[in-house]
């Protein structure tokens, strides 16, 4: 079966870039991206650009443009956010050969060190400024992070499409229901406000260079509680996560208030991400890039380990949340 990205050949990438009046020098390097197709593209007499070709039928034009406006507003506040390139008419989203695409300046750097408290403090300051703007208005077209899309729909897709081995279905069926009930209980107790967030703020989407955190890939930007952009930066044992979160919040609070009651959402959000990630891989399994990149997925061992992770999350949601001041 053909996949829509089969039509995205090198000449299509070149023609797309040149449709915007740029001259490609024919150097095209695919970058690690699976949801979309992303390339570093050489431009004659100018720095290379990054071309993102959006997965067909994932986002609407309005949703993509709303994300572009958000990242551009952040850039205009002198935040180090990699926002889309604009043509002479001020457009940021283009279409060629059936693909919507955007171009971005190339940003160098490396992933931050999660154990480096000075770096986490700087990242916290930047996130405080991002959320300061994020609170000023809501997304109109982009989605909310909610239990249905991340949890309930993910669970149902996996069960309906028979990805889980038969012998493991009873365990997954009952455990995932318990997880969702616990998540609903945690959300019901929360008074957190949903704001415009990066949405996928893990260290792979932050490039550290010249003592500055550069934020990239706002492709998953959505309405979410502020803590959604903080918890994926935490790692290690409980005492280490407490220290890391305290450092992030010390920087964050220089620019934006943070309701510490949101910390109780961390394990619930982690649980939803685990469920959504497995369903994301399953939904994309017909894309030839996915079996190559994730050969360990959809094996009996994978599902057994996934169920074990969900059990650990169910236990984690019953423990006291991290305590910071």
Short mmCIF file of C-alpha atoms in Angstrom, two decimals:
data_model
loop_
_atom_site.label_atom_id
_atom_site.label_comp_id
_atom_site.label_asym_id
_atom_site.label_seq_id
_atom_site.Cartn_x
_atom_site.Cartn_y
_atom_site.Cartn_z
CA UNK A 1 0.00 0.00 0.00
CA UNK A 2 1.23 3.46 -0.84
CA UNK A 3 1.68 6.01 1.92
CA UNK A 4 1.13 9.74 1.29
CA UNK A 5 4.80 10.45 2.05
CA UNK A 6 5.82 8.15 -0.82
CA UNK A 7 5.11 11.13 -3.08
CA UNK A 8 7.54 13.35 -1.17
CA UNK A 9 10.61 12.79 -3.31
CA UNK A 10 13.79 14.96 -3.29
CA UNK A 11 12.65 16.82 -6.38
CA UNK A 12 9.36 17.62 -4.63
CA UNK A 13 11.26 19.09 -1.69
CA UNK A 14 13.42 21.18 -4.04
CA UNK A 15 10.45 22.40 -6.07
CA UNK A 16 8.58 23.28 -2.88
CA UNK A 17 11.41 25.43 -1.56
CA UNK A 18 11.98 27.11 -4.91
CA UNK A 19 8.26 27.91 -5.18
CA UNK A 20 9.02 30.57 -2.56
CA UNK A 21 11.65 32.29 -4.68
CA UNK A 22 14.60 30.56 -3.00
CA UNK A 23 17.30 28.70 -4.92
CA UNK A 24 18.16 25.30 -3.50
CA UNK A 25 21.78 24.15 -3.90
CA UNK A 26 20.53 20.53 -4.03
CA UNK A 27 21.92 19.57 -0.60
CA UNK A 28 19.05 17.90 1.23
CA UNK A 29 19.55 15.98 4.48
CA UNK A 30 16.66 14.17 6.18
CA UNK A 31 16.48 14.85 9.93
CA UNK A 32 15.11 12.64 12.69
CA UNK A 33 11.39 13.29 12.60
CA UNK A 34 8.61 10.78 12.15
CA UNK A 35 5.32 12.60 12.66
CA UNK A 36 6.29 15.01 9.91
CA UNK A 37 9.08 14.85 7.36
CA UNK A 38 11.86 17.33 8.10
CA UNK A 39 14.92 18.17 6.01
CA UNK A 40 17.93 20.45 6.20
CA UNK A 41 17.97 22.20 2.84
CA UNK A 42 20.94 24.06 1.40
CA UNK A 43 20.17 27.50 -0.05
CA UNK A 44 22.45 29.24 -2.53
CA UNK A 45 24.27 32.25 -1.05
CA UNK A 46 22.33 31.96 2.23
CA UNK A 47 22.27 29.82 5.38
CA UNK A 48 20.55 26.45 5.17
CA UNK A 49 16.88 26.23 6.11
CA UNK A 50 14.89 23.48 7.78
CA UNK A 51 11.86 22.35 5.81
CA UNK A 52 8.94 20.73 7.65
CA UNK A 53 6.41 18.89 5.49
CA UNK A 54 3.31 18.34 7.56
CA UNK A 55 1.71 14.92 7.80
CA UNK A 56 -1.38 15.03 5.58
CA UNK A 57 -4.71 15.30 7.41
CA UNK A 58 -3.19 15.71 10.88
CA UNK A 59 -3.61 19.47 11.37
CA UNK A 60 -5.88 21.89 9.59
CA UNK A 61 -4.46 24.99 7.97
CA UNK A 62 -5.97 27.10 10.77
CA UNK A 63 -4.36 24.96 13.46
CA UNK A 64 -0.91 25.19 11.87
CA UNK A 65 -1.17 28.95 11.38
CA UNK A 66 -2.23 29.37 15.00
CA UNK A 67 0.89 27.52 16.13
CA UNK A 68 3.00 29.69 13.79
CA UNK A 69 1.53 32.88 15.25
CA UNK A 70 2.23 31.71 18.80
CA UNK A 71 5.88 30.88 18.16
CA UNK A 72 6.34 34.09 16.15
CA UNK A 73 4.89 36.15 19.01
CA UNK A 74 7.33 34.50 21.39
CA UNK A 75 10.24 35.23 19.04
CA UNK A 76 9.13 38.87 18.82
CA UNK A 77 9.49 39.05 22.62
CA UNK A 78 13.17 38.15 22.13
CA UNK A 79 12.67 34.63 23.41
CA UNK A 80 14.91 32.09 21.73
CA UNK A 81 12.14 30.24 19.91
CA UNK A 82 12.67 28.88 16.42
CA UNK A 83 9.73 30.44 14.58
CA UNK A 84 8.84 29.89 10.91
CA UNK A 85 10.43 31.79 8.05
CA UNK A 86 8.23 34.38 6.33
CA UNK A 87 8.15 35.16 2.62
CA UNK A 88 7.90 38.70 1.27
CA UNK A 89 4.13 38.67 1.76
CA UNK A 90 4.49 37.66 5.41
CA UNK A 91 3.22 34.11 4.84
CA UNK A 92 4.59 31.22 6.91
CA UNK A 93 2.61 28.24 5.61
CA UNK A 94 2.89 27.11 2.01
CA UNK A 95 1.49 24.35 -0.17
CA UNK A 96 3.05 22.45 -3.04
CA UNK A 97 2.28 19.10 -4.67
CA UNK A 98 -0.38 18.36 -2.09
CA UNK A 99 1.84 19.00 0.95
CA UNK A 100 1.61 21.86 3.42
CA UNK A 101 5.08 22.93 4.49
CA UNK A 102 6.97 25.56 6.43
CA UNK A 103 10.60 26.68 6.48
CA UNK A 104 12.64 27.45 9.58
CA UNK A 105 16.08 28.91 10.28
CA UNK A 106 18.60 26.29 11.28
CA UNK A 107 19.41 26.34 15.00
CA UNK A 108 22.53 24.61 16.32
CA UNK A 109 22.94 23.23 19.81
CA UNK A 110 22.69 20.10 21.91
CA UNK A 111 20.21 18.67 24.39
CA UNK A 112 20.43 20.21 27.88
CA UNK A 113 21.90 18.21 30.75
CA UNK A 114 18.95 17.25 32.93
CA UNK A 115 21.18 17.09 35.99
CA UNK A 116 22.63 20.58 35.43
CA UNK A 117 20.66 22.79 37.82
CA UNK A 118 21.96 26.01 36.28
CA UNK A 119 20.60 24.96 32.90
CA UNK A 120 17.27 23.98 34.44
CA UNK A 121 17.04 27.37 36.12
CA UNK A 122 17.56 29.09 32.74
CA UNK A 123 15.01 26.81 31.09
CA UNK A 124 12.56 27.65 33.87
CA UNK A 125 13.03 31.38 33.27
CA UNK A 126 12.33 30.91 29.55
CA UNK A 127 9.25 28.77 30.23
CA UNK A 128 7.97 31.43 32.63
CA UNK A 129 8.14 33.98 29.82
CA UNK A 130 6.52 31.56 27.34
CA UNK A 131 3.63 30.94 29.72
CA UNK A 132 3.32 34.62 30.58
CA UNK A 133 2.34 35.13 26.93
CA UNK A 134 0.46 31.83 26.82
CA UNK A 135 -1.93 33.02 29.54
CA UNK A 136 -2.96 36.15 27.67
CA UNK A 137 -5.36 34.39 25.28
CA UNK A 138 -6.53 30.91 24.26
CA UNK A 139 -5.99 28.85 21.15
CA UNK A 140 -9.14 28.89 19.05
CA UNK A 141 -8.33 26.01 16.70
CA UNK A 142 -5.69 23.87 18.37
CA UNK A 143 -6.86 21.11 20.74
CA UNK A 144 -6.86 20.75 24.50
CA UNK A 145 -4.88 18.12 26.33
CA UNK A 146 -7.72 15.98 27.66
CA UNK A 147 -8.43 12.52 28.99
CA UNK A 148 -10.52 11.51 25.98
CA UNK A 149 -7.99 12.18 23.21
CA UNK A 150 -4.89 11.08 25.14
CA UNK A 151 -6.38 8.24 27.18
CA UNK A 152 -9.84 6.96 26.27
CA UNK A 153 -9.40 7.16 22.49
CA UNK A 154 -5.90 5.69 22.70
CA UNK A 155 -7.12 2.73 24.73
CA UNK A 156 -10.01 2.06 22.38
CA UNK A 157 -7.86 2.27 19.25
CA UNK A 158 -5.42 -0.32 20.58
CA UNK A 159 -8.18 -2.70 21.60
CA UNK A 160 -10.27 -2.26 18.45
CA UNK A 161 -7.32 -2.78 16.10
CA UNK A 162 -5.94 -5.85 17.87
CA UNK A 163 -2.43 -4.56 18.48
CA UNK A 164 -2.21 -6.13 21.93
CA UNK A 165 -1.55 -9.91 22.07
CA UNK A 166 -4.66 -11.89 23.01
CA UNK A 167 -3.19 -13.23 26.23
CA UNK A 168 -2.40 -9.70 27.44
CA UNK A 169 -5.72 -8.07 26.52
CA UNK A 170 -7.51 -8.85 29.83
CA UNK A 171 -4.67 -7.28 31.85
CA UNK A 172 -4.51 -4.20 29.61
CA UNK A 173 -8.29 -3.85 29.48
CA UNK A 174 -8.81 -3.74 33.24
CA UNK A 175 -5.61 -1.85 34.07
CA UNK A 176 -6.19 0.89 31.50
CA UNK A 177 -9.70 1.42 32.87
CA UNK A 178 -8.27 1.75 36.39
CA UNK A 179 -5.68 4.23 35.10
CA UNK A 180 -8.31 6.37 33.39
CA UNK A 181 -10.53 6.38 36.46
CA UNK A 182 -7.61 7.48 38.62
CA UNK A 183 -6.66 10.19 36.13
CA UNK A 184 -10.23 11.46 36.09
CA UNK A 185 -10.20 11.61 39.90
CA UNK A 186 -6.95 13.61 39.89
CA UNK A 187 -8.22 16.02 37.22
CA UNK A 188 -11.53 16.47 39.05
CA UNK A 189 -9.69 17.61 42.19
CA UNK A 190 -7.54 20.06 40.25
CA UNK A 191 -8.28 23.74 39.80
CA UNK A 192 -5.52 24.13 37.19
CA UNK A 193 -6.12 26.55 34.34
CA UNK A 194 -5.43 25.44 30.76
CA UNK A 195 -3.14 27.85 28.91
CA UNK A 196 -1.29 27.90 25.59
CA UNK A 197 1.68 25.56 26.06
CA UNK A 198 4.50 24.08 24.00
CA UNK A 199 2.83 20.74 24.71
CA UNK A 200 5.84 18.48 24.04
CA UNK A 201 8.57 20.14 26.06
CA UNK A 202 11.08 17.34 26.50
CA UNK A 203 14.83 17.87 26.27
CA UNK A 204 14.86 16.76 22.63
CA UNK A 205 12.90 19.90 21.77
CA UNK A 206 15.33 22.22 23.54
CA UNK A 207 18.73 23.03 22.07
CA UNK A 208 21.34 24.38 24.47
CA UNK A 209 23.94 26.73 23.00
CA UNK A 210 25.88 29.73 24.28
CA UNK A 211 24.27 29.35 27.73
CA UNK A 212 20.82 29.77 26.19
CA UNK A 213 17.88 27.39 25.81
CA UNK A 214 16.50 27.47 22.26
CA UNK A 215 12.98 26.02 22.00
CA UNK A 216 12.05 24.19 18.80
CA UNK A 217 9.12 22.24 17.34
CA UNK A 218 5.86 23.70 18.62
CA UNK A 219 4.02 21.13 16.49
CA UNK A 220 2.15 19.78 19.54
CA UNK A 221 1.26 23.19 21.00
CA UNK A 222 -2.14 23.04 22.69
CA UNK A 223 -4.16 24.20 25.65
CA UNK A 224 -2.82 22.41 28.74
CA UNK A 225 -1.96 23.05 32.38
CA UNK A 226 1.34 24.86 32.81
CA UNK A 227 2.94 21.83 34.48
CA UNK A 228 2.67 19.95 31.16
CA UNK A 229 5.69 21.94 29.96
CA UNK A 230 7.65 21.19 33.15
CA UNK A 231 7.26 17.54 34.09
CA UNK A 232 8.99 16.04 31.02
CA UNK A 233 12.19 17.83 32.07
CA UNK A 234 12.38 15.76 35.28
CA UNK A 235 14.34 12.52 35.61
CA UNK A 236 15.85 10.20 38.18
CA UNK A 237 14.69 9.33 41.68
CA UNK A 238 12.11 11.28 43.64
CA UNK A 239 14.67 13.40 45.49
CA UNK A 240 16.38 14.28 42.20
CA UNK A 241 13.09 15.25 40.56
CA UNK A 242 12.22 17.40 43.57
CA UNK A 243 15.53 19.24 43.27
CA UNK A 244 15.14 19.66 39.50
CA UNK A 245 11.56 20.94 39.73
CA UNK A 246 12.51 23.37 42.51
CA UNK A 247 15.25 24.82 40.30
CA UNK A 248 12.95 25.10 37.28
CA UNK A 249 10.29 26.85 39.34
CA UNK A 250 12.77 29.27 40.89
CA UNK A 251 13.55 30.54 37.39
CA UNK A 252 9.94 30.25 36.20
CA UNK A 253 8.55 32.41 39.00
CA UNK A 254 10.74 35.34 38.00
CA UNK A 255 8.27 35.91 35.16
CA UNK A 256 5.12 33.93 35.82
CA UNK A 257 3.11 32.71 38.81
CA UNK A 258 2.84 28.96 39.28
CA UNK A 259 0.15 27.16 41.26
CA UNK A 260 1.97 24.38 43.14
CA UNK A 261 -1.32 22.45 43.28
CA UNK A 262 -0.66 21.58 39.63
CA UNK A 263 2.19 19.31 40.74
CA UNK A 264 -0.39 16.67 41.69
CA UNK A 265 -1.16 16.36 37.95
CA UNK A 266 2.33 15.16 37.01
CA UNK A 267 1.80 11.40 37.34
CA UNK A 268 -1.64 11.64 35.75
CA UNK A 269 -0.15 13.49 32.77
CA UNK A 270 2.68 10.95 32.57
CA UNK A 271 0.11 8.13 32.50
CA UNK A 272 -1.83 9.77 29.68
CA UNK A 273 1.37 10.27 27.69
CA UNK A 274 2.27 6.59 28.05
CA UNK A 275 -1.11 5.57 26.70
CA UNK A 276 -1.08 8.16 23.93
CA UNK A 277 2.47 7.24 22.85
CA UNK A 278 1.60 3.57 22.33
CA UNK A 279 -1.49 4.51 20.36
CA UNK A 280 0.51 7.03 18.31
CA UNK A 281 2.93 4.30 17.23
CA UNK A 282 0.01 2.01 16.41
CA UNK A 283 -1.80 4.69 14.37
CA UNK A 284 1.38 5.35 12.38
CA UNK A 285 2.37 1.71 11.87
CA UNK A 286 1.33 1.79 8.19
CA UNK A 287 3.92 4.52 7.60
CA UNK A 288 7.03 2.63 6.37
CA UNK A 289 9.28 4.87 8.46
CA UNK A 290 7.82 3.57 11.73
CA UNK A 291 8.64 -0.17 11.58
CA UNK A 292 12.19 0.81 10.60
CA UNK A 293 12.58 3.34 13.41
CA UNK A 294 10.72 1.42 16.13
CA UNK A 295 11.38 -2.30 15.46
CA UNK A 296 10.75 -3.13 19.12
CA UNK A 297 7.16 -1.90 18.98
CA UNK A 298 4.23 -4.31 18.72
CA UNK A 299 6.13 -7.27 20.11
CA UNK A 300 4.86 -9.32 23.03
CA UNK A 301 7.76 -8.03 25.12
CA UNK A 302 6.83 -4.43 24.34
CA UNK A 303 3.23 -4.88 25.47
CA UNK A 304 4.24 -6.76 28.62
CA UNK A 305 6.59 -3.90 29.54
CA UNK A 306 3.93 -1.34 28.67
CA UNK A 307 1.46 -3.01 31.03
CA UNK A 308 4.13 -3.06 33.74
CA UNK A 309 4.73 0.69 33.20
CA UNK A 310 1.01 1.35 33.56
CA UNK A 311 0.94 -0.63 36.81
CA UNK A 312 3.80 1.50 38.10
CA UNK A 313 1.91 4.63 37.09
CA UNK A 314 -1.21 3.49 38.91
CA UNK A 315 0.89 3.10 42.04
CA UNK A 316 2.63 6.44 41.46
CA UNK A 317 -0.69 8.28 41.27
CA UNK A 318 -1.53 7.00 44.74
CA UNK A 319 1.66 8.41 46.26
CA UNK A 320 2.05 11.99 47.58
CA UNK A 321 3.03 14.48 44.88
CA UNK A 322 6.45 16.12 44.80
CA UNK A 323 6.85 18.83 47.43
CA UNK A 324 8.44 22.11 46.41
CA UNK A 325 8.15 25.56 47.94
#
